[in-house]
Short mmCIF file of C-alpha atoms in Angstrom, two decimals:
data_model
loop_
_atom_site.label_atom_id
_atom_site.label_comp_id
_atom_site.label_asym_id
_atom_site.label_seq_id
_atom_site.Cartn_x
_atom_site.Cartn_y
_atom_site.Cartn_z
CA MET A 1 -11.71 17.32 -0.19
CA THR A 2 -9.70 15.76 -2.99
CA GLN A 3 -8.72 12.15 -3.33
CA SER A 4 -5.29 11.73 -1.79
CA THR A 5 -2.68 9.71 -3.65
CA ALA A 6 -0.99 7.93 -0.78
CA PRO A 7 -1.17 4.23 -0.93
CA ALA A 8 -2.76 1.90 1.16
CA ALA A 9 -0.25 -0.66 1.42
CA LEU A 10 -1.21 -4.27 1.94
CA LEU A 11 1.42 -5.66 4.23
CA HIS A 12 2.13 -9.36 4.13
CA GLY A 13 1.29 -11.37 7.20
CA ARG A 14 3.22 -14.11 8.90
CA ASP A 15 4.06 -17.00 6.55
CA THR A 16 2.55 -19.75 8.63
CA ALA A 17 -0.15 -22.31 8.00
CA VAL A 18 -2.45 -22.43 10.99
CA ALA A 19 -5.66 -24.26 11.74
CA SER A 20 -7.45 -21.70 13.91
CA PRO A 21 -7.40 -17.91 14.15
CA ARG A 22 -5.46 -17.86 17.42
CA SER A 23 -3.14 -20.80 16.85
CA ARG A 24 0.58 -20.68 17.35
CA GLU A 25 3.14 -20.76 14.57
CA SER A 26 3.27 -24.04 12.70
CA SER A 27 6.27 -25.94 11.50
CA PRO A 28 8.21 -24.39 8.58
CA ALA A 29 7.97 -27.79 6.91
CA LYS A 30 4.30 -27.06 6.26
CA LYS A 31 5.04 -24.02 4.15
CA ARG A 32 4.30 -24.21 0.48
CA GLN A 33 6.77 -23.01 -2.12
CA GLY A 34 4.84 -19.82 -2.76
CA ASP A 35 4.86 -18.83 0.92
CA ALA A 36 8.58 -18.06 1.13
CA PHE A 37 9.23 -14.59 2.48
CA ASN A 38 10.79 -12.37 -0.18
CA PRO A 39 12.89 -9.58 1.39
CA THR A 40 12.89 -7.59 -1.87
CA VAL A 41 9.09 -7.46 -1.89
CA HIS A 42 9.24 -6.33 1.73
CA ALA A 43 11.80 -3.61 0.98
CA LEU A 44 9.86 -2.37 -2.04
CA ARG A 45 6.90 -1.76 0.25
CA GLY A 46 9.06 0.59 2.27
CA ILE A 47 10.43 2.35 -0.79
CA ALA A 48 6.90 2.86 -2.13
CA ALA A 49 5.73 4.29 1.21
CA MET A 50 8.70 6.64 1.35
CA MET A 51 8.08 7.75 -2.23
CA VAL A 52 4.52 8.72 -1.41
CA PHE A 53 5.57 10.48 1.77
CA LEU A 54 8.14 12.57 -0.09
CA ALA A 55 5.67 13.25 -2.90
CA HIS A 56 3.23 14.67 -0.38
CA VAL A 57 5.95 16.82 1.15
CA ILE A 58 7.09 18.18 -2.21
CA GLY A 59 3.63 18.53 -3.69
CA GLY A 60 1.97 19.80 -0.53
CA VAL A 61 4.53 22.54 -0.08
CA GLY A 62 4.07 23.46 -3.72
CA GLU A 63 0.28 23.64 -3.48
CA ASN A 64 0.09 25.41 -0.14
CA VAL A 65 3.23 27.54 0.10
CA TYR A 66 4.88 28.06 -3.30
CA ALA A 67 1.84 27.86 -5.57
CA GLN A 68 2.77 31.24 -7.08
CA VAL A 69 6.44 30.34 -7.65
CA PRO A 70 6.75 28.85 -11.17
CA ALA A 71 10.37 27.80 -10.61
CA TYR A 72 9.41 25.59 -7.66
CA LEU A 73 6.54 23.98 -9.55
CA ALA A 74 8.64 23.39 -12.67
CA VAL A 75 11.47 21.67 -10.76
CA THR A 76 9.30 19.57 -8.48
CA GLU A 77 6.54 18.46 -10.84
CA ALA A 78 8.33 15.33 -12.12
CA PRO A 79 9.45 13.98 -8.70
CA TRP A 80 6.02 14.85 -7.30
CA ASN A 81 4.33 12.81 -10.02
CA PHE A 82 6.75 9.90 -9.73
CA GLY A 83 6.34 9.74 -5.98
CA ARG A 84 2.66 9.09 -6.57
CA TRP A 85 3.64 6.05 -8.65
CA GLY A 86 4.36 4.38 -5.32
CA VAL A 87 0.58 4.00 -4.90
CA TRP A 88 0.32 1.75 -7.94
CA LEU A 89 3.40 -0.20 -6.94
CA PHE A 90 1.67 -0.85 -3.60
CA PHE A 91 -1.36 -2.22 -5.42
CA VAL A 92 0.81 -4.61 -7.42
CA ILE A 93 2.48 -5.77 -4.21
CA SER A 94 -0.95 -6.33 -2.68
CA GLY A 95 -1.96 -8.58 -5.56
CA TYR A 96 1.28 -10.50 -5.23
CA VAL A 97 1.14 -11.16 -1.49
CA ILE A 98 -2.59 -11.73 -1.07
CA LEU A 99 -2.98 -14.79 -3.29
CA PRO A 100 -1.13 -17.24 -0.99
CA SER A 101 -3.03 -15.87 2.00
CA VAL A 102 -6.48 -16.50 0.53
CA MET A 103 -5.35 -19.98 -0.52
CA ARG A 104 -3.90 -20.77 2.89
CA TYR A 105 -6.65 -19.53 5.21
CA SER A 106 -10.37 -20.03 5.48
CA PRO A 107 -12.45 -16.93 4.64
CA ARG A 108 -13.11 -16.38 8.35
CA GLU A 109 -9.47 -16.50 9.36
CA PHE A 110 -8.39 -14.50 6.33
CA ALA A 111 -10.87 -11.77 7.29
CA LEU A 112 -9.70 -11.80 10.91
CA ARG A 113 -6.07 -11.49 9.89
CA ARG A 114 -6.79 -8.61 7.55
CA PHE A 115 -8.91 -6.93 10.21
CA PHE A 116 -6.25 -7.06 12.94
CA ARG A 117 -3.58 -6.25 10.40
CA LEU A 118 -5.17 -3.05 9.09
CA TYR A 119 -8.16 -1.85 11.07
CA PRO A 120 -6.86 -0.81 14.53
CA LEU A 121 -4.43 1.69 13.05
CA PHE A 122 -6.97 2.88 10.50
CA LEU A 123 -9.66 3.31 13.16
CA ALA A 124 -7.37 5.31 15.45
CA PHE A 125 -6.51 7.84 12.76
CA SER A 126 -10.11 7.94 11.53
CA LEU A 127 -11.32 8.87 15.01
CA VAL A 128 -8.66 11.57 15.21
CA PHE A 129 -9.87 13.05 11.94
CA ILE A 130 -13.55 12.84 12.95
CA ALA A 131 -12.88 14.56 16.28
CA VAL A 132 -10.70 17.31 14.82
CA ASN A 133 -13.09 17.95 11.94
CA ALA A 134 -16.09 18.09 14.27
CA TRP A 135 -14.23 20.67 16.37
CA SER A 136 -12.84 22.77 13.51
CA ASN A 137 -15.54 22.17 10.88
CA ALA A 138 -12.77 22.44 8.29
CA PHE A 139 -14.69 20.05 6.02
CA PRO A 140 -18.37 20.52 6.96
CA GLU A 141 -19.53 18.16 4.22
CA LEU A 142 -17.77 15.31 6.05
CA ASN A 143 -19.45 15.92 9.40
CA HIS A 144 -22.44 13.67 8.85
CA LEU A 145 -23.15 9.95 9.22
CA GLY A 146 -23.70 9.44 5.50
CA THR A 147 -19.99 9.99 5.01
CA ILE A 148 -18.60 8.81 8.35
CA LEU A 149 -20.16 5.34 8.41
CA PRO A 150 -19.08 4.24 4.88
CA ALA A 151 -15.60 5.55 5.63
CA LEU A 152 -15.33 3.57 8.87
CA LEU A 153 -16.65 0.46 7.11
CA MET A 154 -14.18 1.01 4.23
CA VAL A 155 -16.97 0.85 1.63
CA ASN A 156 -16.82 4.49 0.59
CA LEU A 157 -15.63 3.44 -2.86
CA LEU A 158 -19.00 1.79 -3.44
CA THR A 159 -21.04 4.56 -1.82
CA ARG A 160 -19.06 7.23 -3.72
CA THR A 161 -18.39 9.16 -0.55
CA GLU A 162 -15.10 10.49 0.81
CA GLN A 163 -12.68 8.53 2.95
CA LEU A 164 -11.93 10.52 6.11
CA THR A 165 -8.45 9.42 7.09
CA PRO A 166 -5.92 11.21 4.88
CA ASN A 167 -4.37 8.74 2.43
CA ALA A 168 -6.80 5.95 3.28
CA TRP A 169 -8.83 6.21 0.07
CA SER A 170 -6.93 3.23 -1.30
CA LEU A 171 -8.03 1.03 1.59
CA SER A 172 -11.46 0.88 -0.03
CA TYR A 173 -9.79 -0.58 -3.10
CA GLU A 174 -7.80 -2.98 -0.95
CA VAL A 175 -10.78 -4.25 1.06
CA LEU A 176 -12.91 -4.74 -2.04
CA PHE A 177 -10.05 -6.64 -3.66
CA TYR A 178 -9.59 -8.82 -0.56
CA ALA A 179 -13.26 -9.74 -0.43
CA VAL A 180 -13.68 -10.64 -4.09
CA THR A 181 -10.37 -12.52 -4.29
CA CYS A 182 -11.05 -14.47 -1.11
CA LEU A 183 -14.54 -15.52 -2.24
CA THR A 184 -13.38 -16.41 -5.75
CA VAL A 185 -10.49 -18.58 -4.57
CA HIS A 186 -12.63 -20.18 -1.87
CA MET A 187 -15.29 -21.15 -4.41
CA ALA A 188 -12.78 -22.30 -7.02
CA LEU A 189 -10.56 -24.43 -4.75
CA ARG A 190 -12.70 -25.52 -1.81
CA ARG A 191 -16.07 -25.79 -3.62
CA PRO A 192 -18.23 -25.23 -0.53
CA LEU A 193 -21.47 -25.37 -2.54
CA GLY A 194 -20.64 -28.57 -4.34
CA PRO A 195 -18.81 -28.95 -7.67
CA SER A 196 -21.50 -27.59 -10.00
CA ALA A 197 -22.81 -24.71 -7.87
CA SER A 198 -19.28 -23.70 -6.87
CA ARG A 199 -18.18 -23.56 -10.49
CA THR A 200 -21.14 -21.35 -11.32
CA ALA A 201 -20.38 -19.09 -8.35
CA THR A 202 -16.72 -18.90 -9.41
CA VAL A 203 -17.72 -17.79 -12.92
CA LEU A 204 -20.08 -15.17 -11.49
CA LEU A 205 -17.39 -13.87 -9.15
CA ALA A 206 -14.93 -13.70 -12.05
CA LEU A 207 -17.48 -11.60 -13.95
CA VAL A 208 -17.89 -9.37 -10.89
CA SER A 209 -14.11 -8.95 -10.79
CA ALA A 210 -14.02 -7.98 -14.46
CA GLY A 211 -16.81 -5.48 -13.84
CA LEU A 212 -14.95 -3.94 -10.91
CA ILE A 213 -11.79 -3.55 -12.99
CA TYR A 214 -13.83 -1.87 -15.71
CA ARG A 215 -15.55 0.43 -13.20
CA PHE A 216 -12.41 1.07 -11.14
CA PRO A 217 -9.42 0.65 -13.51
CA ALA A 218 -6.87 1.06 -10.70
CA MET A 219 -7.85 -2.43 -9.54
CA ALA A 220 -6.05 -3.80 -12.60
CA PHE A 221 -2.80 -3.33 -10.65
CA PHE A 222 -3.96 -6.01 -8.20
CA LEU A 223 -4.52 -8.36 -11.12
CA GLY A 224 -1.01 -7.56 -12.33
CA GLY A 225 0.36 -8.55 -8.93
CA ILE A 226 -1.55 -11.84 -9.01
CA CYS A 227 -0.10 -12.60 -12.45
CA VAL A 228 3.40 -11.92 -11.12
CA ARG A 229 2.75 -14.30 -8.21
CA LEU A 230 1.64 -17.08 -10.57
CA LEU A 231 4.72 -16.62 -12.75
CA ASP A 232 7.06 -16.35 -9.78
CA ASP A 233 5.72 -19.47 -8.05
CA ARG A 234 6.37 -21.45 -11.22
CA GLY A 235 9.88 -20.07 -11.62
CA LEU A 236 9.03 -18.60 -15.02
CA ARG A 237 11.57 -15.88 -15.71
CA PRO A 238 13.47 -14.51 -18.70
CA PRO A 239 16.94 -15.92 -19.45
CA ALA A 240 19.48 -14.76 -16.85
CA ALA A 241 21.41 -12.64 -19.37
CA TRP A 242 18.29 -10.61 -20.19
CA ARG A 243 17.00 -9.97 -16.70
CA VAL A 244 18.98 -6.89 -15.64
CA PRO A 245 18.62 -5.11 -19.02
CA LEU A 246 14.88 -5.81 -18.99
CA GLU A 247 14.65 -4.69 -15.37
CA LEU A 248 16.38 -1.42 -16.19
CA LEU A 249 14.20 -0.92 -19.25
CA ALA A 250 11.00 -1.55 -17.28
CA PHE A 251 12.06 0.79 -14.50
CA ALA A 252 13.04 3.47 -17.01
CA GLY A 253 9.56 3.19 -18.49
CA CYS A 254 7.97 3.50 -15.05
CA LEU A 255 10.18 6.49 -14.29
CA TYR A 256 9.33 8.27 -17.54
CA PHE A 257 5.61 7.58 -17.75
CA GLY A 258 5.16 7.95 -14.00
CA SER A 259 6.86 11.37 -14.01
CA VAL A 260 5.18 13.10 -16.93
CA GLN A 261 1.76 13.43 -15.31
CA HIS A 262 -0.50 12.43 -12.44
CA TYR A 263 -2.75 9.40 -12.92
CA GLY A 264 -5.95 8.73 -11.05
CA PHE A 265 -6.87 5.61 -13.05
CA LEU A 266 -10.50 6.60 -13.03
CA GLN A 267 -12.77 5.28 -15.75
CA LYS A 268 -13.12 8.68 -17.43
CA GLU A 269 -9.32 9.01 -17.70
CA MET A 270 -8.62 5.71 -19.45
CA GLY A 271 -8.40 7.20 -22.92
CA ASN A 272 -4.82 8.15 -22.10
CA PRO A 273 -2.28 5.69 -23.63
CA TYR A 274 0.29 6.68 -20.99
CA ALA A 275 -2.00 5.23 -18.32
CA TYR A 276 -1.89 1.84 -20.03
CA ALA A 277 1.90 2.05 -20.19
CA VAL A 278 2.01 2.51 -16.42
CA LEU A 279 -0.49 -0.35 -15.96
CA LEU A 280 1.74 -2.72 -17.91
CA LEU A 281 5.20 -1.52 -16.90
CA THR A 282 4.61 -1.43 -13.13
CA PRO A 283 3.95 -5.20 -12.72
CA ALA A 284 6.61 -5.92 -15.34
CA TYR A 285 9.21 -4.04 -13.31
CA PHE A 286 8.05 -5.67 -10.08
CA TYR A 287 8.26 -9.14 -11.67
CA LEU A 288 11.85 -8.52 -12.72
CA ALA A 289 12.83 -6.70 -9.51
CA ILE A 290 11.88 -9.53 -7.15
CA ALA A 291 13.79 -12.21 -9.04
CA PRO A 292 16.87 -13.61 -7.24
CA GLY A 293 19.97 -11.61 -8.08
CA SER A 294 18.08 -8.69 -9.60
CA LEU A 295 19.63 -5.26 -9.52
CA THR A 296 16.81 -4.05 -7.28
CA SER A 297 17.35 -6.87 -4.79
CA ARG A 298 21.04 -5.99 -4.54
CA LEU A 299 20.35 -2.28 -4.09
CA LEU A 300 17.68 -2.87 -1.44
CA ASP A 301 19.62 -5.42 0.58
CA ARG A 302 19.94 -2.88 3.38
CA ARG A 303 18.61 -2.79 6.92
CA ALA A 304 17.12 0.65 6.32
CA ALA A 305 15.06 -0.59 3.36
CA PHE A 306 13.93 -3.65 5.32
CA TYR A 307 12.90 -1.46 8.25
CA LEU A 308 10.89 0.85 5.98
CA GLY A 309 9.09 -2.21 4.65
CA THR A 310 8.19 -3.26 8.17
CA VAL A 311 6.67 0.11 9.12
CA SER A 312 5.36 1.05 5.66
CA TYR A 313 1.66 0.82 6.54
CA SER A 314 2.15 2.95 9.65
CA LEU A 315 4.23 5.41 7.64
CA TYR A 316 1.50 5.60 5.03
CA LEU A 317 -1.20 6.53 7.55
CA ALA A 318 0.91 8.58 9.96
CA HIS A 319 2.85 10.91 7.70
CA PRO A 320 -0.01 13.30 6.71
CA TYR A 321 -0.40 14.32 10.35
CA THR A 322 3.26 15.05 11.03
CA TYR A 323 3.60 16.75 7.64
CA PHE A 324 0.60 19.00 8.25
CA VAL A 325 1.73 20.01 11.75
CA ALA A 326 5.31 20.65 10.60
CA ARG A 327 4.12 22.71 7.62
CA HIS A 328 1.83 24.75 9.85
CA ILE A 329 4.70 25.50 12.25
CA PHE A 330 7.03 26.46 9.41
CA VAL A 331 4.42 28.83 7.98
CA ARG A 332 3.76 30.42 11.37
CA LEU A 333 7.49 30.92 11.98
CA GLY A 334 8.11 32.29 8.49
CA LEU A 335 10.61 29.54 7.64
CA PHE A 336 9.41 29.14 4.06
CA GLY A 337 11.41 31.95 2.53
CA ALA A 338 12.17 33.20 -0.96
CA ASN A 339 15.09 30.77 -1.21
CA TRP A 340 12.79 27.80 -1.72
CA PRO A 341 15.51 25.13 -2.26
CA LEU A 342 16.99 25.96 1.15
CA SER A 343 13.55 26.17 2.77
CA LEU A 344 12.48 22.83 1.31
CA ALA A 345 15.74 21.19 2.42
CA LEU A 346 15.28 22.56 5.94
CA PHE A 347 11.67 21.39 6.01
CA MET A 348 12.65 17.88 4.93
CA ALA A 349 15.45 17.80 7.49
CA VAL A 350 12.78 18.33 10.16
CA VAL A 351 9.74 16.47 8.87
CA ILE A 352 11.49 13.23 7.83
CA PRO A 353 13.03 12.30 11.22
CA VAL A 354 9.94 13.51 13.11
CA THR A 355 7.70 11.39 10.88
CA LEU A 356 9.89 8.30 11.19
CA GLY A 357 9.95 8.67 14.97
CA PHE A 358 6.18 9.03 15.14
CA THR A 359 5.81 6.11 12.73
CA GLN A 360 7.80 3.84 15.02
CA ILE A 361 5.55 4.67 17.97
CA VAL A 362 2.41 4.14 15.90
CA TYR A 363 3.73 0.88 14.48
CA ARG A 364 4.46 -0.61 17.90
CA LEU A 365 1.23 0.48 19.59
CA LEU A 366 -1.41 0.33 16.86
CA GLU A 367 -0.10 -1.99 14.16
CA ARG A 368 2.10 -4.64 15.74
CA TYR A 369 0.52 -4.97 19.18
CA PRO A 370 -3.13 -5.78 18.18
CA TYR A 371 -2.00 -8.43 15.70
CA HIS A 372 0.40 -10.01 18.18
CA TRP A 373 -2.21 -9.85 20.97
CA TYR A 374 -4.77 -11.78 18.95
CA PHE A 375 -2.64 -14.22 16.96
CA HIS A 376 0.34 -14.58 19.32
CA GLU A 377 2.78 -14.22 16.44
CA ARG A 378 4.77 -11.56 14.67
CA VAL A 379 3.43 -9.70 11.66
CA PHE A 380 6.76 -10.05 9.85
CA HIS A 381 9.83 -12.23 9.88
CA ARG A 382 12.93 -10.80 11.38
CA ARG A 383 15.54 -9.88 8.82
CA ARG A 384 17.79 -12.86 9.56
CA GLU A 385 14.85 -15.24 9.07
CA ALA A 386 13.98 -13.60 5.77
CA GLU A 387 17.55 -14.04 4.58
CA ARG A 388 17.38 -17.75 5.27
CA ALA A 389 14.04 -18.14 3.44
#
């Protein structure tokens, strides 16, 4: 079973400062400057999720249906590769949105919020996979506790075992990033062990972070997002006349380098200079895109983009199931014909609305409801609130 390239998208929680895990929303006057909801960040989450979804549709059909059709592979290789770039954009967004959360909440409350934000939906799809795989034995190597338990605990990155839920491999990166960032910030700012011991622990945690980035280079995208947050909170931006040209240049670089090949950002692959270009250009584009008045912010000021941002985590976990079922039906009915452009267009016309409909159901039942049940507050601002922020 190969490592899937869908992102695990960290989705930003409610921008409130609360004293206990189940407290009600606090006054907006208590918000810090860095807590303001940014609708462009929110929309970019949705765009990244949609990119990965479409990449899996295009690439999956190529691998499983038209693998012997060179024309299909030649035309779709670049968009397939660039769709995967959405994974790394998600990681940058995660770094950007997580820093205020770890500064605002205690480690206990931070962990609870991340748990109710991510785990119910993840667990539901994991159990579906475990049950189906136990019945079908499609992946016999995954039908044992040595793989199942690390996957359910989201530590499979450290145990070097497979994640079970399709697309959820990146959640291991996310959870490891959350834990190290939360502990580092807690030690550095709150000094729970006393000034001297806390400083020592902070240095050790910083060394651990550097080691993790070396061992798992994809984690450098989180660091890029943190750097963007620090710059953004201080209002440090290029002169207004340069912003759009630089934004276009950075995006063009992401488009080119992201399209020419697939990147896994594994340690053994880091001799490739193109990988470093993607590592640098992705946070650079994000930094310029989220600035007020950016070209990206104007293009994404749409209800559809905002909605995709809201359901992006559900879309990320749900779409492999609808895609697989739809592809299986199309194959059984012989709907993938020799005219592959028409067949692909027909397939997309079916799988996109079906997936979005399923995503909405999943979002309401498994993503929004558990968080609201425990914290008595919404996961996200409504659009009109975001516009006022």
